[in-house]
Short mmCIF file of N, CA and C in Angstrom, two decimals:
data_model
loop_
_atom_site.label_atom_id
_atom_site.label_comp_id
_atom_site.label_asym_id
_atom_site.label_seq_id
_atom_site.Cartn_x
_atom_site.Cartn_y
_atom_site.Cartn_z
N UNK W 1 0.85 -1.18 0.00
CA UNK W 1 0.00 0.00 0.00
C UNK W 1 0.90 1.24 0.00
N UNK W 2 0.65 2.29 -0.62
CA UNK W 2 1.11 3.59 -0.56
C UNK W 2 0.64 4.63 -0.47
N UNK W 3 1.18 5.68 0.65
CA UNK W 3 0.46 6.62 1.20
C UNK W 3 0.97 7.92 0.72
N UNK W 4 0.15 8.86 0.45
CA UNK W 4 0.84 10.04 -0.59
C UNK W 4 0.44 11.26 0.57
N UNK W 5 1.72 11.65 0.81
CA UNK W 5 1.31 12.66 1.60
C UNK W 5 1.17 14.22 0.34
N UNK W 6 0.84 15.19 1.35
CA UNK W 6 0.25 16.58 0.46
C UNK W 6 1.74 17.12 -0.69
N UNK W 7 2.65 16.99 -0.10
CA UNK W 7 3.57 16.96 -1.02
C UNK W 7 3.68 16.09 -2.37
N UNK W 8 3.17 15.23 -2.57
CA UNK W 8 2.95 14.49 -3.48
C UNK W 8 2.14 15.02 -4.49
N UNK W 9 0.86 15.19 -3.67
CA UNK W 9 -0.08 16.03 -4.81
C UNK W 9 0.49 17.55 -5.36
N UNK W 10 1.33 17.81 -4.45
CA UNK W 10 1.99 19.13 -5.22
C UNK W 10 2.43 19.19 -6.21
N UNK W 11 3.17 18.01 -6.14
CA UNK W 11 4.56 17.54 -7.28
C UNK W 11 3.94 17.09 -8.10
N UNK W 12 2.79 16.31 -8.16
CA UNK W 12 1.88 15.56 -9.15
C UNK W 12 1.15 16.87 -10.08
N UNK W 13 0.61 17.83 -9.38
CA UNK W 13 0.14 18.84 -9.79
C UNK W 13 1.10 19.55 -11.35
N UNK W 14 2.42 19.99 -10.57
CA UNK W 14 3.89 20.41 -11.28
C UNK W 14 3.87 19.59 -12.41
N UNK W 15 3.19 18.06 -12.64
CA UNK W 15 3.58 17.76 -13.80
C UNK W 15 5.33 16.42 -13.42
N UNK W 16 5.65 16.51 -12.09
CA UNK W 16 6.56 16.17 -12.03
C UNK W 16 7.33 14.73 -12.25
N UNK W 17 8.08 13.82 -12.94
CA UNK W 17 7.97 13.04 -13.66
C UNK W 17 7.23 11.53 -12.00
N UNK W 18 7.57 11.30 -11.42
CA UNK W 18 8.17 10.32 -10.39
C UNK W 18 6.46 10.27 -9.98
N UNK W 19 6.14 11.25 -9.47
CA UNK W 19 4.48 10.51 -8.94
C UNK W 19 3.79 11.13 -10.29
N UNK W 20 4.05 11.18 -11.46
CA UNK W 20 3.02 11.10 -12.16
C UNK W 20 2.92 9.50 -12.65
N UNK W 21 4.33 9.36 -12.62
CA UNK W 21 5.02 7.54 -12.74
C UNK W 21 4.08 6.69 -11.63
N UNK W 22 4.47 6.90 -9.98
CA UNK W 22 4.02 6.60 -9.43
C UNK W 22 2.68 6.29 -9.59
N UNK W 23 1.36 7.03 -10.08
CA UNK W 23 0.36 7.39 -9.40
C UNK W 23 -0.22 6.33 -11.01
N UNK W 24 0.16 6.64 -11.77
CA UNK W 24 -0.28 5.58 -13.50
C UNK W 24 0.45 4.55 -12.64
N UNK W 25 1.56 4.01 -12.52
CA UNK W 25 2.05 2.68 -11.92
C UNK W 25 1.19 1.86 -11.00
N UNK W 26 0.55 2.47 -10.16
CA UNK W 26 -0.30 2.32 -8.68
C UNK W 26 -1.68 1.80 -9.82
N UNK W 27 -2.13 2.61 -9.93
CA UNK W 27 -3.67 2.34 -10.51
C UNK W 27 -3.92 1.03 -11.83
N UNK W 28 -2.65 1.08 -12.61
CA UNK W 28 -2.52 0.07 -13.92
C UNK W 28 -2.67 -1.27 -12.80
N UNK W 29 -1.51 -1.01 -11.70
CA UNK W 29 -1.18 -2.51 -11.20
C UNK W 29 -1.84 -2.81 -9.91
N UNK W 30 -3.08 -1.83 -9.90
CA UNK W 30 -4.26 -1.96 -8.74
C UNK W 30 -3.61 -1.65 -6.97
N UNK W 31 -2.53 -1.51 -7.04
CA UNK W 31 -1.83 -0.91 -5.87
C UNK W 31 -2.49 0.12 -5.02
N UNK W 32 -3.21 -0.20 -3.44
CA UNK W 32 -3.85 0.46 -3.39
C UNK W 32 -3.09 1.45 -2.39
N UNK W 33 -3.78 2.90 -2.48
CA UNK W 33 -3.05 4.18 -2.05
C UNK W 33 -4.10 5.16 -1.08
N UNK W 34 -3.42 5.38 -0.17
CA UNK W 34 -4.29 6.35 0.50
C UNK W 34 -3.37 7.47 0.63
N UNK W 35 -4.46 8.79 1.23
CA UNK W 35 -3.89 9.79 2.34
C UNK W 35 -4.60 10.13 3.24
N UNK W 36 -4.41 11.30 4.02
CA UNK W 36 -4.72 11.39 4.84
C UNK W 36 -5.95 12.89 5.10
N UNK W 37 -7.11 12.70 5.95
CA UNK W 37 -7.68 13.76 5.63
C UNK W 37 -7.16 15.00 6.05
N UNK W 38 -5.96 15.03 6.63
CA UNK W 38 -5.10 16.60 6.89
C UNK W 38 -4.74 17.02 5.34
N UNK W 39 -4.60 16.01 4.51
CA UNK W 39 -3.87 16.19 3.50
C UNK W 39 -4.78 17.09 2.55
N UNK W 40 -6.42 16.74 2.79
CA UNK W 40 -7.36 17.63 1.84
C UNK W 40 -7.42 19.03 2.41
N UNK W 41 -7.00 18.48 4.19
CA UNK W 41 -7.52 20.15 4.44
C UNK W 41 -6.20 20.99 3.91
N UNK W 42 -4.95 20.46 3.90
CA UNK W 42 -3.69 21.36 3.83
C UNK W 42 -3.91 21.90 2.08
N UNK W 43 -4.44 21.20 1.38
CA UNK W 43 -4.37 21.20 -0.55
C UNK W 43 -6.25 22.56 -0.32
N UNK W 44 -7.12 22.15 0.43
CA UNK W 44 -8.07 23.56 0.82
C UNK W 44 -7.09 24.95 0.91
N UNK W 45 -6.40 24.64 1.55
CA UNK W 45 -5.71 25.91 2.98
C UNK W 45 -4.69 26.60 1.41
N UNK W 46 -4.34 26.01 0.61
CA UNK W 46 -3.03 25.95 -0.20
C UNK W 46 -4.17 26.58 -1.13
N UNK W 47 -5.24 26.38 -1.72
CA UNK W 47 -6.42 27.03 -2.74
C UNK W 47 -6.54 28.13 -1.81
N UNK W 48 -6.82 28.24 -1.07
CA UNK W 48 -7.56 29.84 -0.15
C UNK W 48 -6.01 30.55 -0.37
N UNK W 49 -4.60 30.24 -0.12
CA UNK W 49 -4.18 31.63 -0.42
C UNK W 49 -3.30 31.64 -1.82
N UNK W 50 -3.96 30.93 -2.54
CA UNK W 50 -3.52 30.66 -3.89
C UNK W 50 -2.02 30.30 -4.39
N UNK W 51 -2.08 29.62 -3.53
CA UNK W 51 -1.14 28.85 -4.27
C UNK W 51 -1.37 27.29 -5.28
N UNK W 52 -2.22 27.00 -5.13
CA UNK W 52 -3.20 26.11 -6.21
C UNK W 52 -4.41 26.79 -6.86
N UNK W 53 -5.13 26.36 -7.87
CA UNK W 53 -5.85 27.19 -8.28
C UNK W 53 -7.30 26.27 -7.65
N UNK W 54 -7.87 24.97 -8.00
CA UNK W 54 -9.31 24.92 -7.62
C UNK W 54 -8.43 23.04 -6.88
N UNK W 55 -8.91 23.62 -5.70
CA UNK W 55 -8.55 22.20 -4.83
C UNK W 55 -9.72 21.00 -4.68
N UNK W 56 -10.73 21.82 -5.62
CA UNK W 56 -12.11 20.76 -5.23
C UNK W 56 -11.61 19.56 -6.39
N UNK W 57 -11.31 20.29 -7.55
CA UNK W 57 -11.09 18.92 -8.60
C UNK W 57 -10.30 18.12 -8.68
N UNK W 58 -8.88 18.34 -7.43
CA UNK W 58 -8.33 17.19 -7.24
C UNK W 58 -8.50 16.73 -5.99
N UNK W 59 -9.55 17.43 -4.89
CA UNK W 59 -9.59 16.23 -3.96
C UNK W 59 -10.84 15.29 -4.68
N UNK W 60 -11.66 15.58 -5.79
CA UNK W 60 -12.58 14.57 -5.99
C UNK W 60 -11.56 13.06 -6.73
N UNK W 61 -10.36 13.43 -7.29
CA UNK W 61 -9.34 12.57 -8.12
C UNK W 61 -8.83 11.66 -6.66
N UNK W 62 -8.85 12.44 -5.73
CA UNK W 62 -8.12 11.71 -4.74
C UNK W 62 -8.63 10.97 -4.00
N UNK W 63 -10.10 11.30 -4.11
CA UNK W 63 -11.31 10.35 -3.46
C UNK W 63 -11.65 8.99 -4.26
N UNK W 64 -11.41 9.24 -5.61
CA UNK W 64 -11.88 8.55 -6.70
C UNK W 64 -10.65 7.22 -6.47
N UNK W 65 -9.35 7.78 -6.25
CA UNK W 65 -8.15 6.96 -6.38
C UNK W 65 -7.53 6.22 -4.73
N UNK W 66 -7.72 6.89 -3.66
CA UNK W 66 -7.66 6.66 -2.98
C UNK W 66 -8.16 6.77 -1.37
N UNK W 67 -8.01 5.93 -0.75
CA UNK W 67 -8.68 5.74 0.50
C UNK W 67 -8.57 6.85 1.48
N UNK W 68 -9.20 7.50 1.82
CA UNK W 68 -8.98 9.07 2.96
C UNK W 68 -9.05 8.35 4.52
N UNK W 69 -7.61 7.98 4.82
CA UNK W 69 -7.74 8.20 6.47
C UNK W 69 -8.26 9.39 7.53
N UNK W 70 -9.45 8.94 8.38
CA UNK W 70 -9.69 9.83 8.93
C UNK W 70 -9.19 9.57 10.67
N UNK W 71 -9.10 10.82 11.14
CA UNK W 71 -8.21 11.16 12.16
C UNK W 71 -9.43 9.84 13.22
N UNK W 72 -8.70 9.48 14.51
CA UNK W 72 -9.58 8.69 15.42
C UNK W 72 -8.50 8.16 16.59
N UNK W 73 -8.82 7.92 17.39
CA UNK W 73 -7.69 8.09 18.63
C UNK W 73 -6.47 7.39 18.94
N UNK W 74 -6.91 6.18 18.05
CA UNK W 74 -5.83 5.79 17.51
C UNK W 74 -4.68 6.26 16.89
N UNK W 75 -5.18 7.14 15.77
CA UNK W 75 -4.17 8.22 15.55
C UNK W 75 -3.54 9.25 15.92
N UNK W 76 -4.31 9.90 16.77
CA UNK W 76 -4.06 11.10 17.64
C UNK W 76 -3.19 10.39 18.96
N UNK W 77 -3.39 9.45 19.27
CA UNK W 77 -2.24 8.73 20.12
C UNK W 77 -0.80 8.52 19.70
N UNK W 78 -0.94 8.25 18.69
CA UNK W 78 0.61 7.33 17.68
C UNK W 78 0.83 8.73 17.42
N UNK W 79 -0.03 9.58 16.71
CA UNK W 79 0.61 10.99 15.97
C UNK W 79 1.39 11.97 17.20
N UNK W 80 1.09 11.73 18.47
CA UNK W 80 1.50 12.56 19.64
C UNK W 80 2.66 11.96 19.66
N UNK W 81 2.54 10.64 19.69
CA UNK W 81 3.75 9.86 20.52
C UNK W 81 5.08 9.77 19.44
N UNK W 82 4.94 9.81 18.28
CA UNK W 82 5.91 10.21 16.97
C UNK W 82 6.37 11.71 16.72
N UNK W 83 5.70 12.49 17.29
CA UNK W 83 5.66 14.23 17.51
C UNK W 83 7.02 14.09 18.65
N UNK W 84 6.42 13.74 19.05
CA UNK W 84 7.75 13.92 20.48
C UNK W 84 9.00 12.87 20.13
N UNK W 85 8.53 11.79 19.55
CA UNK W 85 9.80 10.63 19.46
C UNK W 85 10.78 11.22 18.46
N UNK W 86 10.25 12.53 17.40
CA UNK W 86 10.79 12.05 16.16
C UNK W 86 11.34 14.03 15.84
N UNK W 87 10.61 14.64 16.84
CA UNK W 87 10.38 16.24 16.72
C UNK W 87 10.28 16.29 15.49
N UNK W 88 9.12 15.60 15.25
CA UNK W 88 8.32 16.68 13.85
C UNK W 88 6.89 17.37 13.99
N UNK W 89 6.32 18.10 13.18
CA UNK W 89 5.48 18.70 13.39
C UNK W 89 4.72 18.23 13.35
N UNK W 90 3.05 18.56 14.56
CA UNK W 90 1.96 18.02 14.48
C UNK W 90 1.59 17.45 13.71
N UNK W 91 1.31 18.18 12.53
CA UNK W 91 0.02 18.10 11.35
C UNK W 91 0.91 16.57 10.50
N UNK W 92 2.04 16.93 10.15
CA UNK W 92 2.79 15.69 9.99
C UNK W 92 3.22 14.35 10.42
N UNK W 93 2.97 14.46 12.33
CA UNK W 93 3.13 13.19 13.08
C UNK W 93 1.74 12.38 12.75
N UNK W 94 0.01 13.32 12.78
CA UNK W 94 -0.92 12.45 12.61
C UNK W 94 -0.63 11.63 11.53
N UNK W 95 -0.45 12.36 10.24
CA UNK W 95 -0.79 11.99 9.15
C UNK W 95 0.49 10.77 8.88
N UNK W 96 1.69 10.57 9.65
CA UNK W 96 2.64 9.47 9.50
C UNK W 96 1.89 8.46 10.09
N UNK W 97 1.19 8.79 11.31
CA UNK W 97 0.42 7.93 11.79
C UNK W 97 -0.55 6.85 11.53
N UNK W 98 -1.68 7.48 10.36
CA UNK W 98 -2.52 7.39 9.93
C UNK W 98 -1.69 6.11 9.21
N UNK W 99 -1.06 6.98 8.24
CA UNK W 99 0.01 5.54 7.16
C UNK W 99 0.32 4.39 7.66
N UNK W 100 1.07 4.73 8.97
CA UNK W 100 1.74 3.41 9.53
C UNK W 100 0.28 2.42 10.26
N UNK W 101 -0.29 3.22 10.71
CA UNK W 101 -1.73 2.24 11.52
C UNK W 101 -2.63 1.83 10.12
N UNK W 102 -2.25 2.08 9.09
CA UNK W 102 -2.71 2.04 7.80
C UNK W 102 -2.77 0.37 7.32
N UNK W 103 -1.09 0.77 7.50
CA UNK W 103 -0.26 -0.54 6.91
C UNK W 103 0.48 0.00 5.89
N UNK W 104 0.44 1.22 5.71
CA UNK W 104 1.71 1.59 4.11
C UNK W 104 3.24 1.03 4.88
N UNK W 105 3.17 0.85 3.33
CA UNK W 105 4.75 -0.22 2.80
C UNK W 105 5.60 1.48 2.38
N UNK W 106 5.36 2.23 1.72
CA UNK W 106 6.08 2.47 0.84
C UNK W 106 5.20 4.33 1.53
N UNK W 107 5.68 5.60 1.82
CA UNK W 107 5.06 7.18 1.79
C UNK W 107 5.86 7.21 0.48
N UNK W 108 4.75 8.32 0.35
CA UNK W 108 6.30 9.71 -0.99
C UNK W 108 5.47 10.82 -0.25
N UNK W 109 6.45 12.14 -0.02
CA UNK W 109 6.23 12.79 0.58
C UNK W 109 7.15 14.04 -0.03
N UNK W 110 7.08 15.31 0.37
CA UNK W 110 8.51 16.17 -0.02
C UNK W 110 9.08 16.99 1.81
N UNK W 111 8.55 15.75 2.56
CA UNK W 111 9.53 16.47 3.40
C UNK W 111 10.25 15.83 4.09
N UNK W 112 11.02 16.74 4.36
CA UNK W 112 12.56 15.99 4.86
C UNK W 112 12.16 15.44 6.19
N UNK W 113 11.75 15.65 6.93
CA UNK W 113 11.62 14.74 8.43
C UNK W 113 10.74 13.74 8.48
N UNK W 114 10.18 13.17 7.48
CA UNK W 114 9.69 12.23 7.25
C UNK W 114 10.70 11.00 7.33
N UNK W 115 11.71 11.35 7.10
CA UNK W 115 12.65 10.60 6.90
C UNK W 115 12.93 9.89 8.54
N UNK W 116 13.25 10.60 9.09
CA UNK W 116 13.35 10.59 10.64
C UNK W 116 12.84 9.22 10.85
N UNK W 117 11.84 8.89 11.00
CA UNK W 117 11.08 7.38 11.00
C UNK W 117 11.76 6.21 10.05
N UNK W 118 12.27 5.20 10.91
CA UNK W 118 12.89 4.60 10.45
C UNK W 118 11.82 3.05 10.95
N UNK W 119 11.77 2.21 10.46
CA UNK W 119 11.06 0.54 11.04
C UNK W 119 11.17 -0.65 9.60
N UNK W 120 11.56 -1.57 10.08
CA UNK W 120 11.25 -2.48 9.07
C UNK W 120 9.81 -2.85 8.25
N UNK W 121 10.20 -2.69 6.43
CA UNK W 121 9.08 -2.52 6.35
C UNK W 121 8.33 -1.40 6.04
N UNK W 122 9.50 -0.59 5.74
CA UNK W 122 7.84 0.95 6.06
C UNK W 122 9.40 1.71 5.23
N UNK W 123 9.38 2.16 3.79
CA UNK W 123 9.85 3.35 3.11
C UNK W 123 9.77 4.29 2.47
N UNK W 124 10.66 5.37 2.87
CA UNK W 124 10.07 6.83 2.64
C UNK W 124 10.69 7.37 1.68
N UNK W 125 10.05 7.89 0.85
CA UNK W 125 10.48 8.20 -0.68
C UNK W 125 10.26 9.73 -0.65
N UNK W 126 11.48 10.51 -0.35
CA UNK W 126 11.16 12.06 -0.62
C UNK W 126 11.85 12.83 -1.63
N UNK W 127 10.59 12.93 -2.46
CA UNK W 127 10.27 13.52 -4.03
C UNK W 127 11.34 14.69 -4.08
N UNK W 128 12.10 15.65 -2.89
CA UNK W 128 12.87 16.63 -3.53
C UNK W 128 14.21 15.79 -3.46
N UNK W 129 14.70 14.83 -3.10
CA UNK W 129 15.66 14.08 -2.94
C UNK W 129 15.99 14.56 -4.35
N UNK W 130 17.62 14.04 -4.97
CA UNK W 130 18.11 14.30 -6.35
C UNK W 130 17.54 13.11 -7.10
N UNK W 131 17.54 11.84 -6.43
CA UNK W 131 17.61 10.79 -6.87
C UNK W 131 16.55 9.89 -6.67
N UNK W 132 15.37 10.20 -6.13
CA UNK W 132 14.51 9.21 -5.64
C UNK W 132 13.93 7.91 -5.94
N UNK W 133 13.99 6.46 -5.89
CA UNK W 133 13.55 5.40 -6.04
C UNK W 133 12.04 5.49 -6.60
N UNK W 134 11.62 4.50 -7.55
CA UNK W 134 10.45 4.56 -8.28
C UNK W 134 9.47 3.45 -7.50
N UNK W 135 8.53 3.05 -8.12
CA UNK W 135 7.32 2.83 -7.09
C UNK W 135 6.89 1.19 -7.48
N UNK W 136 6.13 0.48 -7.01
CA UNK W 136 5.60 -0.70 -7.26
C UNK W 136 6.10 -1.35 -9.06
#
């Protein structure tokens, strides 16, 4: 399973070669993909001060393609307890959370402290890297 955090849809947006690869790779070979619902509100928040232009038509792509984790105490437990284990930011510990209580094998993400999380089993693919590894 693979979990696309909001950075992903950025880069996907850009046209950028790796999750446009990714995201045709995933769907041809039925690979299934989620994110997370911080991820619609952050791609909202990113339309309101324009830096995207209409965020409704790709969260309906993202609904269509993949599974929306929603926040539940489960997560808000693990996302606290990775906040502090890992010093990354809130909005980012839920949503690692969400993935890993998920079951994702494989994030792409564009941020660097994602990386921070290390476990067997569980790799993090960050899209501004020079070199990043390709997908399923």
């Amino acid at each position: 399973m693979l979990g696309f955090d909001t950075g992903f849809f950025m880069q996907l947006l850009q046209g950028d070669a790796l999750p446009v690869e990714t995201r045709r790779n995933a769907m041809q070979n039925k690979v299934s993909s989620i994110c997370s619902c911080l991820t619609l509100f952050e791609l909202e928040r990113l339309s309101l001060k324009g830096v995207i232009e209409d965020h409704s038509v790709l969260c309906e792509g993202i609904h269509a393609v993949c599974k929306v984790v929603w926040l539940d105490t489960a997560i808000l437990s693990m996302g606290a307890r990775l906040c502090r284990g890992l010093g990354i930011p809130a909005m980012d510990g839920l949503i690692l959370a969400g993935f890993l209580l998920s079951g994702v094998g494989t994030i792409y993400t564009t941020d660097r402290h994602f990386t921070r999380y290390e476990a067997p089993g569980v790799r993090i693919v960050n899209l501004k890297e020079p070199n990043p590894t390709t997908t399923p």
